Each structure stands twice: as structure tokens, then as C-alpha cells.
Amino acid sequence: MIKNAEFITSVVGGDNLPNDNLPHILLLGRSNVGKSSLINALTNRKNLARVSATPGKTITLNLFLLDKSLYLVDAPGYGYARRSKTQTATFLKMITSFIEKNHNLKQIFLLIDFKVGPTLDDLEIYRNLLPLDIPLVIVATKYDKIPTTRRQKQRKVIESLYTQGQKIYYTSSEDKINIDHLSLEIENIYFKEGTQNENE
Ligand SMILES: Nc1nc2c(ncn2[C@@H]2O[C@H](COP(=O)(O)OP(=O)(O)OP(=O)(O)O)[C@@H](O)[C@H]2O)c(=O)[nH]1
Ligand SMILES: [Mg+2]
């Protein structure tokens, strides 16, 4: 379980990152998919991910330090960033710079809305992320929004679209479904990185 979480800083790309060499996980997903709620659920805090929310939605990446061991990075939703061409360009530049320059980026969590299913935007981002050499994990959010009897069918739809062997987690920040499993996925990265550092 994640015991401690704090907001550290906002960045607009791969520069000015903390120089502590700790691992990073980047959260990507459409606006409203539940990125901030997921951070709050994982860290067991009500408002952590809103600490840095700037009125007018400045486009930044927000770094949250978990257990002094790993950064969870909240990105603006790409639906929102697509409001104008300039914003799309700014968003893509920021994400590309962050991915290219951040040698501590160990994993990307790509969030999709379980009820809505993957949108064209989601699939386009997925295709762009695949060739990068960074492990990708799919997180299907708002699992509580579909009744139990219809979940299996929707899972099949999602699993048929993400065919490159990515792990898929089905989560609900509202009902705390599989939040513990996703926590373990994160803690495995602390563990791996910690072990690696000891051997260096
Ligand atoms: N039912 C349900 N609602 C959720 C869940 N997670 C998030 N929501 C709701 O979805 C809405 C958007 O959640 P946010 O966490 O703000 O989404 P976001 O991805 O951070 O959005 P942006 O910051 O705009 O990109 C809020 O009204 C949340 O309460 C969930 O697991 N279940
Ligand atoms: Mg948010």
C-alpha cells in the first residue's frame, strides 16, 4: 500500500525534472477519464491531484512523489488539449519532450473509460506509444459504471483492441475496485528500481 504522497512540482516537458533519479510513471488519457481521481484513490487522499490544478487549465505535467520512491505524473487530458490546433501542438510537444528526455520514465499508464470504450483518440495515442521502448499498461476506469452482468462483454471489446500483450487493469476510483492491484504494479517498480540501484 502506498503510505505517503505529496505534490512536488509542475513541468512543461522534459526539462527541469527533479535530479534524484527516482522512477516515473506517466498517466495519459482523455479529459474526464479519471486520471486525477485515480491518483487520489491510489494515494488514499481526497484532493491531492487537485492541489496543482490551475484555473484556466494551464497545460502542465504534475509530479506527485509516492513514498519518497517514485513519481506519478498527471498529464492534462488529450480531449481538452485538442480544443485548438495550438493546444494540440503544445500538448504533443510537452509529452514528446517529457518522454524523450526523461530517462527515469519506467512505465506509461494509458487510461480509457471502461463504459465508453476506446475512442479514436485513445487508439491513436496507443499506436503512437507502441513503438517507444516504454512498458505500457492499460487502465480501464469507471468500472463501476457498467453492471456486473455486462462487464464481461465490454472487457472482450477492450481486450480485442489492445492486442500487443499489454496488461489491462479494470478499476473504479469510486468503488475502489482493483486499486490495490494497481498499487502493487506501482510498488513493483519501486522494488525493481531499488534492487537495480543497489547493484550499480
Ligand atoms: N463512477 C465513477 N466516476 C468516476 C470515477 N473516476 C472518476 N470519476 C468521475 O469522472 C469525472 C472526471 O474525473 P477526473 O479524475 O477529474 O478526470 P481527469 O482525467 O483528471 O480529467 P482532466 O483533468 O480534465 O483531464 C469526475 O466527475 C469524477 O468524479 C470512477 O471510478 N467511477
Ligand atoms: Mg485531472
PDB file of C-alpha atoms and ligand atoms in Angstrom:
ATOM      1  CA  MET A   1       0.000   0.000   0.000  1.00  0.00           C
ATOM      2  CA  ILE A   2       1.153   3.496  -0.797  1.00  0.00           C
ATOM      3  CA  LYS A   3       1.652   5.259   2.516  1.00  0.00           C
ATOM      4  CA  ASN A   4       2.775   8.739   1.619  1.00  0.00           C
ATOM      5  CA  ALA A   5       2.109  11.099  -1.287  1.00  0.00           C
ATOM      6  CA  GLU A   6       2.942  14.730  -1.970  1.00  0.00           C
ATOM      7  CA  PHE A   7       2.747  17.169  -4.860  1.00  0.00           C
ATOM      8  CA  ILE A   8       6.270  18.195  -5.843  1.00  0.00           C
ATOM      9  CA  THR A   9       6.252  20.316  -8.987  1.00  0.00           C
ATOM     10  CA  SER A  10       4.741  21.079 -12.397  1.00  0.00           C
ATOM     11  CA  VAL A  11       6.794  20.896 -15.599  1.00  0.00           C
ATOM     12  CA  VAL A  12       6.037  21.626 -19.251  1.00  0.00           C
ATOM     13  CA  GLY A  13       8.295  18.988 -20.818  1.00  0.00           C
ATOM     14  CA  GLY A  14      11.439  17.018 -20.117  1.00  0.00           C
ATOM     15  CA  ASP A  15      13.460  19.905 -18.643  1.00  0.00           C
ATOM     16  CA  ASN A  16      13.585  20.958 -15.001  1.00  0.00           C
ATOM     17  CA  LEU A  17      12.832  17.463 -13.724  1.00  0.00           C
ATOM     18  CA  PRO A  18      13.965  16.523 -10.221  1.00  0.00           C
ATOM     19  CA  ASN A  19      17.538  15.202 -10.345  1.00  0.00           C
ATOM     20  CA  ASP A  20      17.043  12.455  -7.787  1.00  0.00           C
ATOM     21  CA  ASN A  21      16.950   9.662 -10.392  1.00  0.00           C
ATOM     22  CA  LEU A  22      13.751   8.140  -8.983  1.00  0.00           C
ATOM     23  CA  PRO A  23      11.461   6.218 -11.390  1.00  0.00           C
ATOM     24  CA  HIS A  24       8.499   7.936 -13.068  1.00  0.00           C
ATOM     25  CA  ILE A  25       5.119   6.620 -14.231  1.00  0.00           C
ATOM     26  CA  LEU A  26       3.181   8.822 -16.671  1.00  0.00           C
ATOM     27  CA  LEU A  27      -0.632   8.807 -16.684  1.00  0.00           C
ATOM     28  CA  LEU A  28      -2.204   9.593 -20.041  1.00  0.00           C
ATOM     29  CA  GLY A  29      -5.859   9.695 -21.008  1.00  0.00           C
ATOM     30  CA  ARG A  30      -8.682  11.780 -22.372  1.00  0.00           C
ATOM     31  CA  SER A  31     -10.041  14.649 -20.404  1.00  0.00           C
ATOM     32  CA  ASN A  32     -12.515  13.377 -17.790  1.00  0.00           C
ATOM     33  CA  VAL A  33     -11.324   9.756 -17.988  1.00  0.00           C
ATOM     34  CA  GLY A  34     -10.457   9.829 -14.284  1.00  0.00           C
ATOM     35  CA  LYS A  35      -6.695  10.470 -14.052  1.00  0.00           C
ATOM     36  CA  SER A  36      -6.831  12.776 -11.041  1.00  0.00           C
ATOM     37  CA  SER A  37      -9.418  10.581  -9.304  1.00  0.00           C
ATOM     38  CA  LEU A  38      -7.150   7.571  -9.830  1.00  0.00           C
ATOM     39  CA  ILE A  39      -4.215   9.381  -8.218  1.00  0.00           C
ATOM     40  CA  ASN A  40      -6.425  10.280  -5.284  1.00  0.00           C
ATOM     41  CA  ALA A  41      -7.683   6.686  -4.952  1.00  0.00           C
ATOM     42  CA  LEU A  42      -4.188   5.193  -5.178  1.00  0.00           C
ATOM     43  CA  THR A  43      -2.841   7.550  -2.570  1.00  0.00           C
ATOM     44  CA  ASN A  44      -5.963   7.410  -0.433  1.00  0.00           C
ATOM     45  CA  ARG A  45      -6.306  11.184  -0.479  1.00  0.00           C
ATOM     46  CA  LYS A  46      -9.381  13.195  -1.366  1.00  0.00           C
ATOM     47  CA  ASN A  47      -7.820  16.175  -3.069  1.00  0.00           C
ATOM     48  CA  LEU A  48      -4.175  15.520  -3.726  1.00  0.00           C
ATOM     49  CA  ALA A  49      -4.391  15.618  -7.513  1.00  0.00           C
ATOM     50  CA  ARG A  50      -6.258  18.908  -7.446  1.00  0.00           C
ATOM     51  CA  VAL A  51      -3.578  20.711  -5.458  1.00  0.00           C
ATOM     52  CA  SER A  52      -1.889  21.884  -8.595  1.00  0.00           C
ATOM     53  CA  ALA A  53      -4.963  22.491 -10.735  1.00  0.00           C
ATOM     54  CA  THR A  54      -4.557  25.968 -12.124  1.00  0.00           C
ATOM     55  CA  PRO A  55      -7.683  27.917 -13.024  1.00  0.00           C
ATOM     56  CA  GLY A  56      -7.826  28.249 -16.800  1.00  0.00           C
ATOM     57  CA  LYS A  57      -6.228  24.826 -17.142  1.00  0.00           C
ATOM     58  CA  THR A  58      -2.606  25.659 -17.780  1.00  0.00           C
ATOM     59  CA  ILE A  59      -1.082  22.772 -19.667  1.00  0.00           C
ATOM     60  CA  THR A  60       1.434  21.199 -17.290  1.00  0.00           C
ATOM     61  CA  LEU A  61       2.583  17.796 -16.119  1.00  0.00           C
ATOM     62  CA  ASN A  62       2.170  17.466 -12.379  1.00  0.00           C
ATOM     63  CA  LEU A  63       4.596  15.324 -10.406  1.00  0.00           C
ATOM     64  CA  PHE A  64       3.425  13.507  -7.286  1.00  0.00           C
ATOM     65  CA  LEU A  65       6.029  11.749  -5.167  1.00  0.00           C
ATOM     66  CA  LEU A  66       4.886   8.462  -3.637  1.00  0.00           C
ATOM     67  CA  ASP A  67       6.616   7.057  -0.563  1.00  0.00           C
ATOM     68  CA  LYS A  68       9.704   9.121  -1.437  1.00  0.00           C
ATOM     69  CA  SER A  69      10.332   6.409  -4.056  1.00  0.00           C
ATOM     70  CA  LEU A  70       8.522   7.130  -7.311  1.00  0.00           C
ATOM     71  CA  TYR A  71       6.873   9.955  -9.257  1.00  0.00           C
ATOM     72  CA  LEU A  72       3.349   9.542 -10.562  1.00  0.00           C
ATOM     73  CA  VAL A  73       2.877  12.123 -13.307  1.00  0.00           C
ATOM     74  CA  ASP A  74      -0.570  13.565 -14.049  1.00  0.00           C
ATOM     75  CA  ALA A  75      -0.979  14.900 -17.611  1.00  0.00           C
ATOM     76  CA  PRO A  76      -3.747  17.119 -18.960  1.00  0.00           C
ATOM     77  CA  GLY A  77      -6.439  15.199 -20.830  1.00  0.00           C
ATOM     78  CA  TYR A  78      -5.861  14.989 -24.554  1.00  0.00           C
ATOM     79  CA  GLY A  79      -9.513  15.670 -25.381  1.00  0.00           C
ATOM     80  CA  TYR A  80      -9.117  19.003 -23.679  1.00  0.00           C
ATOM     81  CA  ALA A  81      -5.787  19.672 -25.354  1.00  0.00           C
ATOM     82  CA  ARG A  82      -7.482  19.152 -28.694  1.00  0.00           C
ATOM     83  CA  ARG A  83      -9.714  22.147 -28.377  1.00  0.00           C
ATOM     84  CA  SER A  84      -7.465  24.096 -30.701  1.00  0.00           C
ATOM     85  CA  LYS A  85      -4.590  23.279 -33.032  1.00  0.00           C
ATOM     86  CA  THR A  86      -2.200  25.353 -30.966  1.00  0.00           C
ATOM     87  CA  GLN A  87      -3.173  23.491 -27.810  1.00  0.00           C
ATOM     88  CA  THR A  88      -2.777  20.122 -29.520  1.00  0.00           C
ATOM     89  CA  ALA A  89       0.684  21.111 -30.714  1.00  0.00           C
ATOM     90  CA  THR A  90       1.637  22.348 -27.234  1.00  0.00           C
ATOM     91  CA  PHE A  91       0.348  19.145 -25.653  1.00  0.00           C
ATOM     92  CA  LEU A  92       2.189  16.840 -28.076  1.00  0.00           C
ATOM     93  CA  LYS A  93       5.398  18.827 -27.760  1.00  0.00           C
ATOM     94  CA  MET A  94       5.233  18.612 -23.996  1.00  0.00           C
ATOM     95  CA  ILE A  95       4.556  14.860 -23.903  1.00  0.00           C
ATOM     96  CA  THR A  96       7.206  14.095 -26.543  1.00  0.00           C
ATOM     97  CA  SER A  97       9.813  16.164 -24.730  1.00  0.00           C
ATOM     98  CA  PHE A  98       8.943  14.506 -21.416  1.00  0.00           C
ATOM     99  CA  ILE A  99       9.162  11.005 -22.890  1.00  0.00           C
ATOM    100  CA  GLU A 100      12.371  11.638 -24.841  1.00  0.00           C
ATOM    101  CA  LYS A 101      14.313  13.449 -22.152  1.00  0.00           C
ATOM    102  CA  ASN A 102      13.142  11.603 -19.071  1.00  0.00           C
ATOM    103  CA  HIS A 103      15.423   8.611 -18.659  1.00  0.00           C
ATOM    104  CA  ASN A 104      13.640   7.670 -15.472  1.00  0.00           C
ATOM    105  CA  LEU A 105      10.303   7.086 -17.213  1.00  0.00           C
ATOM    106  CA  LYS A 106       9.662   3.398 -16.494  1.00  0.00           C
ATOM    107  CA  GLN A 107       6.034   2.949 -17.438  1.00  0.00           C
ATOM    108  CA  ILE A 108       3.047   4.657 -19.046  1.00  0.00           C
ATOM    109  CA  PHE A 109      -0.475   4.044 -17.774  1.00  0.00           C
ATOM    110  CA  LEU A 110      -2.897   4.686 -20.629  1.00  0.00           C
ATOM    111  CA  LEU A 111      -6.348   5.301 -19.167  1.00  0.00           C
ATOM    112  CA  ILE A 112      -9.518   4.560 -21.072  1.00  0.00           C
ATOM    113  CA  ASP A 113     -13.115   4.885 -19.919  1.00  0.00           C
ATOM    114  CA  PHE A 114     -14.490   1.360 -19.436  1.00  0.00           C
ATOM    115  CA  LYS A 115     -18.051   2.350 -20.253  1.00  0.00           C
ATOM    116  CA  VAL A 116     -17.243   4.484 -23.309  1.00  0.00           C
ATOM    117  CA  GLY A 117     -14.598   2.051 -24.547  1.00  0.00           C
ATOM    118  CA  PRO A 118     -11.511   3.124 -26.505  1.00  0.00           C
ATOM    119  CA  THR A 119     -12.146   6.216 -28.665  1.00  0.00           C
ATOM    120  CA  LEU A 120     -10.314   7.082 -31.894  1.00  0.00           C
ATOM    121  CA  ASP A 121      -8.102   9.456 -29.880  1.00  0.00           C
ATOM    122  CA  ASP A 122      -7.293   6.666 -27.426  1.00  0.00           C
ATOM    123  CA  LEU A 123      -6.315   4.298 -30.212  1.00  0.00           C
ATOM    124  CA  GLU A 124      -4.231   6.921 -31.986  1.00  0.00           C
ATOM    125  CA  ILE A 125      -2.269   7.684 -28.823  1.00  0.00           C
ATOM    126  CA  TYR A 126      -1.871   3.940 -28.222  1.00  0.00           C
ATOM    127  CA  ARG A 127      -0.437   3.410 -31.708  1.00  0.00           C
ATOM    128  CA  ASN A 128       1.991   6.281 -31.190  1.00  0.00           C
ATOM    129  CA  LEU A 129       3.168   4.901 -27.867  1.00  0.00           C
ATOM    130  CA  LEU A 130       3.697   1.321 -29.057  1.00  0.00           C
ATOM    131  CA  PRO A 131       6.997   1.875 -30.901  1.00  0.00           C
ATOM    132  CA  LEU A 132       8.538   3.606 -27.874  1.00  0.00           C
ATOM    133  CA  ASP A 133      10.543   1.381 -25.653  1.00  0.00           C
ATOM    134  CA  ILE A 134       8.475   2.068 -22.547  1.00  0.00           C
ATOM    135  CA  PRO A 135       6.221  -0.560 -20.962  1.00  0.00           C
ATOM    136  CA  LEU A 136       2.577   0.338 -21.441  1.00  0.00           C
ATOM    137  CA  VAL A 137      -0.226  -0.655 -19.095  1.00  0.00           C
ATOM    138  CA  ILE A 138      -3.906  -0.094 -19.941  1.00  0.00           C
ATOM    139  CA  VAL A 139      -6.168   1.093 -17.130  1.00  0.00           C
ATOM    140  CA  ALA A 140      -9.902   0.894 -17.870  1.00  0.00           C
ATOM    141  CA  THR A 141     -11.503   3.365 -15.453  1.00  0.00           C
ATOM    142  CA  LYS A 142     -15.028   3.783 -14.044  1.00  0.00           C
ATOM    143  CA  TYR A 143     -15.591   0.021 -13.952  1.00  0.00           C
ATOM    144  CA  ASP A 144     -18.471   0.600 -11.536  1.00  0.00           C
ATOM    145  CA  LYS A 145     -20.487   2.312 -14.261  1.00  0.00           C
ATOM    146  CA  ILE A 146     -21.399  -0.935 -16.007  1.00  0.00           C
ATOM    147  CA  PRO A 147     -23.498  -3.522 -14.185  1.00  0.00           C
ATOM    148  CA  THR A 148     -21.728  -6.762 -13.295  1.00  0.00           C
ATOM    149  CA  THR A 149     -23.665  -8.791 -15.869  1.00  0.00           C
ATOM    150  CA  ARG A 150     -22.451  -6.662 -18.780  1.00  0.00           C
ATOM    151  CA  ARG A 151     -18.838  -6.289 -17.739  1.00  0.00           C
ATOM    152  CA  GLN A 152     -17.505  -9.442 -19.382  1.00  0.00           C
ATOM    153  CA  LYS A 153     -18.786  -8.388 -22.807  1.00  0.00           C
ATOM    154  CA  GLN A 154     -17.188  -4.956 -22.547  1.00  0.00           C
ATOM    155  CA  ARG A 155     -13.922  -6.484 -21.349  1.00  0.00           C
ATOM    156  CA  LYS A 156     -13.825  -8.603 -24.515  1.00  0.00           C
ATOM    157  CA  VAL A 157     -14.260  -5.486 -26.668  1.00  0.00           C
ATOM    158  CA  ILE A 158     -11.391  -3.749 -24.900  1.00  0.00           C
ATOM    159  CA  GLU A 159      -9.141  -6.799 -24.936  1.00  0.00           C
ATOM    160  CA  SER A 160      -9.652  -7.230 -28.685  1.00  0.00           C
ATOM    161  CA  LEU A 161      -8.395  -3.690 -29.368  1.00  0.00           C
ATOM    162  CA  TYR A 162      -5.231  -3.839 -27.258  1.00  0.00           C
ATOM    163  CA  THR A 163      -3.587  -6.822 -28.819  1.00  0.00           C
ATOM    164  CA  GLN A 164       0.071  -6.209 -28.139  1.00  0.00           C
ATOM    165  CA  GLY A 165       0.061  -8.089 -24.863  1.00  0.00           C
ATOM    166  CA  GLN A 166      -0.367  -5.109 -22.549  1.00  0.00           C
ATOM    167  CA  LYS A 167      -1.670  -5.728 -19.073  1.00  0.00           C
ATOM    168  CA  ILE A 168      -5.156  -4.344 -18.566  1.00  0.00           C
ATOM    169  CA  TYR A 169      -6.447  -3.279 -15.153  1.00  0.00           C
ATOM    170  CA  TYR A 170     -10.162  -2.661 -14.599  1.00  0.00           C
ATOM    171  CA  THR A 171     -10.508  -0.042 -11.906  1.00  0.00           C
ATOM    172  CA  SER A 172     -13.045   2.087 -10.102  1.00  0.00           C
ATOM    173  CA  SER A 173     -11.803   5.001  -8.066  1.00  0.00           C
ATOM    174  CA  GLU A 174     -15.364   5.450  -6.847  1.00  0.00           C
ATOM    175  CA  ASP A 175     -15.840   1.889  -5.525  1.00  0.00           C
ATOM    176  CA  LYS A 176     -12.121   1.173  -5.027  1.00  0.00           C
ATOM    177  CA  ILE A 177     -12.129  -1.790  -7.409  1.00  0.00           C
ATOM    178  CA  ASN A 178      -8.649  -3.144  -8.260  1.00  0.00           C
ATOM    179  CA  ILE A 179      -6.969  -0.055  -6.850  1.00  0.00           C
ATOM    180  CA  ASP A 180      -4.940  -2.405  -4.623  1.00  0.00           C
ATOM    181  CA  HIS A 181      -3.781  -4.381  -7.676  1.00  0.00           C
ATOM    182  CA  LEU A 182      -2.690  -1.248  -9.478  1.00  0.00           C
ATOM    183  CA  SER A 183      -0.878  -0.146  -6.309  1.00  0.00           C
ATOM    184  CA  LEU A 184       1.071  -3.393  -6.422  1.00  0.00           C
ATOM    185  CA  GLU A 185       2.017  -2.745 -10.056  1.00  0.00           C
ATOM    186  CA  ILE A 186       3.449   0.599  -8.921  1.00  0.00           C
ATOM    187  CA  GLU A 187       5.197  -0.845  -5.891  1.00  0.00           C
ATOM    188  CA  ASN A 188       6.829  -3.480  -8.101  1.00  0.00           C
ATOM    189  CA  ILE A 189       8.550  -0.623  -9.895  1.00  0.00           C
ATOM    190  CA  TYR A 190       9.948   0.794  -6.622  1.00  0.00           C
ATOM    191  CA  PHE A 191      11.164  -2.684  -5.830  1.00  0.00           C
ATOM    192  CA  LYS A 192      12.766  -3.295  -9.227  1.00  0.00           C
ATOM    193  CA  GLU A 193      14.427   0.097  -9.329  1.00  0.00           C
ATOM    194  CA  GLY A 194      15.579  -0.167  -5.722  1.00  0.00           C
ATOM    195  CA  THR A 195      17.205  -3.512  -6.454  1.00  0.00           C
ATOM    196  CA  GLN A 196      18.829  -2.152  -9.595  1.00  0.00           C
ATOM    197  CA  ASN A 197      20.321   0.803  -7.740  1.00  0.00           C
ATOM    198  CA  GLU A 198      21.839  -1.480  -5.130  1.00  0.00           C
ATOM    199  CA  ASN A 199      23.613  -3.434  -7.856  1.00  0.00           C
ATOM    200  CA  GLU A 200      25.008  -0.403  -9.643  1.00  0.00           C
TER     201      GLU A 200
HETATM  202  N1  LIG B   1     -18.473   6.483 -11.385  1.00  0.00           N
HETATM  203  C1  LIG B   1     -17.191   6.851 -11.425  1.00  0.00           C
HETATM  204  N2  LIG B   1     -16.855   8.127 -11.687  1.00  0.00           N
HETATM  205  C2  LIG B   1     -15.547   8.461 -11.720  1.00  0.00           C
HETATM  206  C3  LIG B   1     -14.512   7.514 -11.487  1.00  0.00           C
HETATM  207  N3  LIG B   1     -13.320   8.139 -11.611  1.00  0.00           N
HETATM  208  C4  LIG B   1     -13.590   9.428 -11.914  1.00  0.00           C
HETATM  209  N4  LIG B   1     -14.924   9.636 -11.974  1.00  0.00           N
HETATM  210  C5  LIG B   1     -15.594  10.921 -12.259  1.00  0.00           C
HETATM  211  O1  LIG B   1     -15.213  11.384 -13.557  1.00  0.00           O
HETATM  212  C6  LIG B   1     -15.048  12.800 -13.572  1.00  0.00           C
HETATM  213  C7  LIG B   1     -13.666  13.180 -14.076  1.00  0.00           C
HETATM  214  O2  LIG B   1     -12.669  12.698 -13.188  1.00  0.00           O
HETATM  215  P1  LIG B   1     -11.204  13.342 -13.115  1.00  0.00           P
HETATM  216  O3  LIG B   1     -10.441  12.480 -12.181  1.00  0.00           O
HETATM  217  O4  LIG B   1     -11.283  14.773 -12.805  1.00  0.00           O
HETATM  218  O5  LIG B   1     -10.734  13.150 -14.622  1.00  0.00           O
HETATM  219  P2  LIG B   1      -9.354  13.640 -15.299  1.00  0.00           P
HETATM  220  O6  LIG B   1      -8.950  12.574 -16.235  1.00  0.00           O
HETATM  221  O7  LIG B   1      -8.381  14.014 -14.240  1.00  0.00           O
HETATM  222  O8  LIG B   1      -9.827  14.918 -16.120  1.00  0.00           O
HETATM  223  P3  LIG B   1      -8.896  16.119 -16.682  1.00  0.00           P
HETATM  224  O9  LIG B   1      -8.013  16.571 -15.563  1.00  0.00           O
HETATM  225  O10 LIG B   1      -9.895  17.126 -17.117  1.00  0.00           O
HETATM  226  O11 LIG B   1      -8.135  15.580 -17.839  1.00  0.00           O
HETATM  227  C8  LIG B   1     -15.331  13.265 -12.147  1.00  0.00           C
HETATM  228  O12 LIG B   1     -16.671  13.701 -12.076  1.00  0.00           O
HETATM  229  C9  LIG B   1     -15.120  12.012 -11.313  1.00  0.00           C
HETATM  230  O13 LIG B   1     -15.874  12.012 -10.124  1.00  0.00           O
HETATM  231  C10 LIG B   1     -14.892   6.150 -11.180  1.00  0.00           C
HETATM  232  O14 LIG B   1     -14.099   5.235 -10.951  1.00  0.00           O
HETATM  233  N5  LIG B   1     -16.251   5.900 -11.169  1.00  0.00           N
HETATM  234 MG    MG B   2      -7.241  15.775 -13.929  1.00  0.00          MG
END
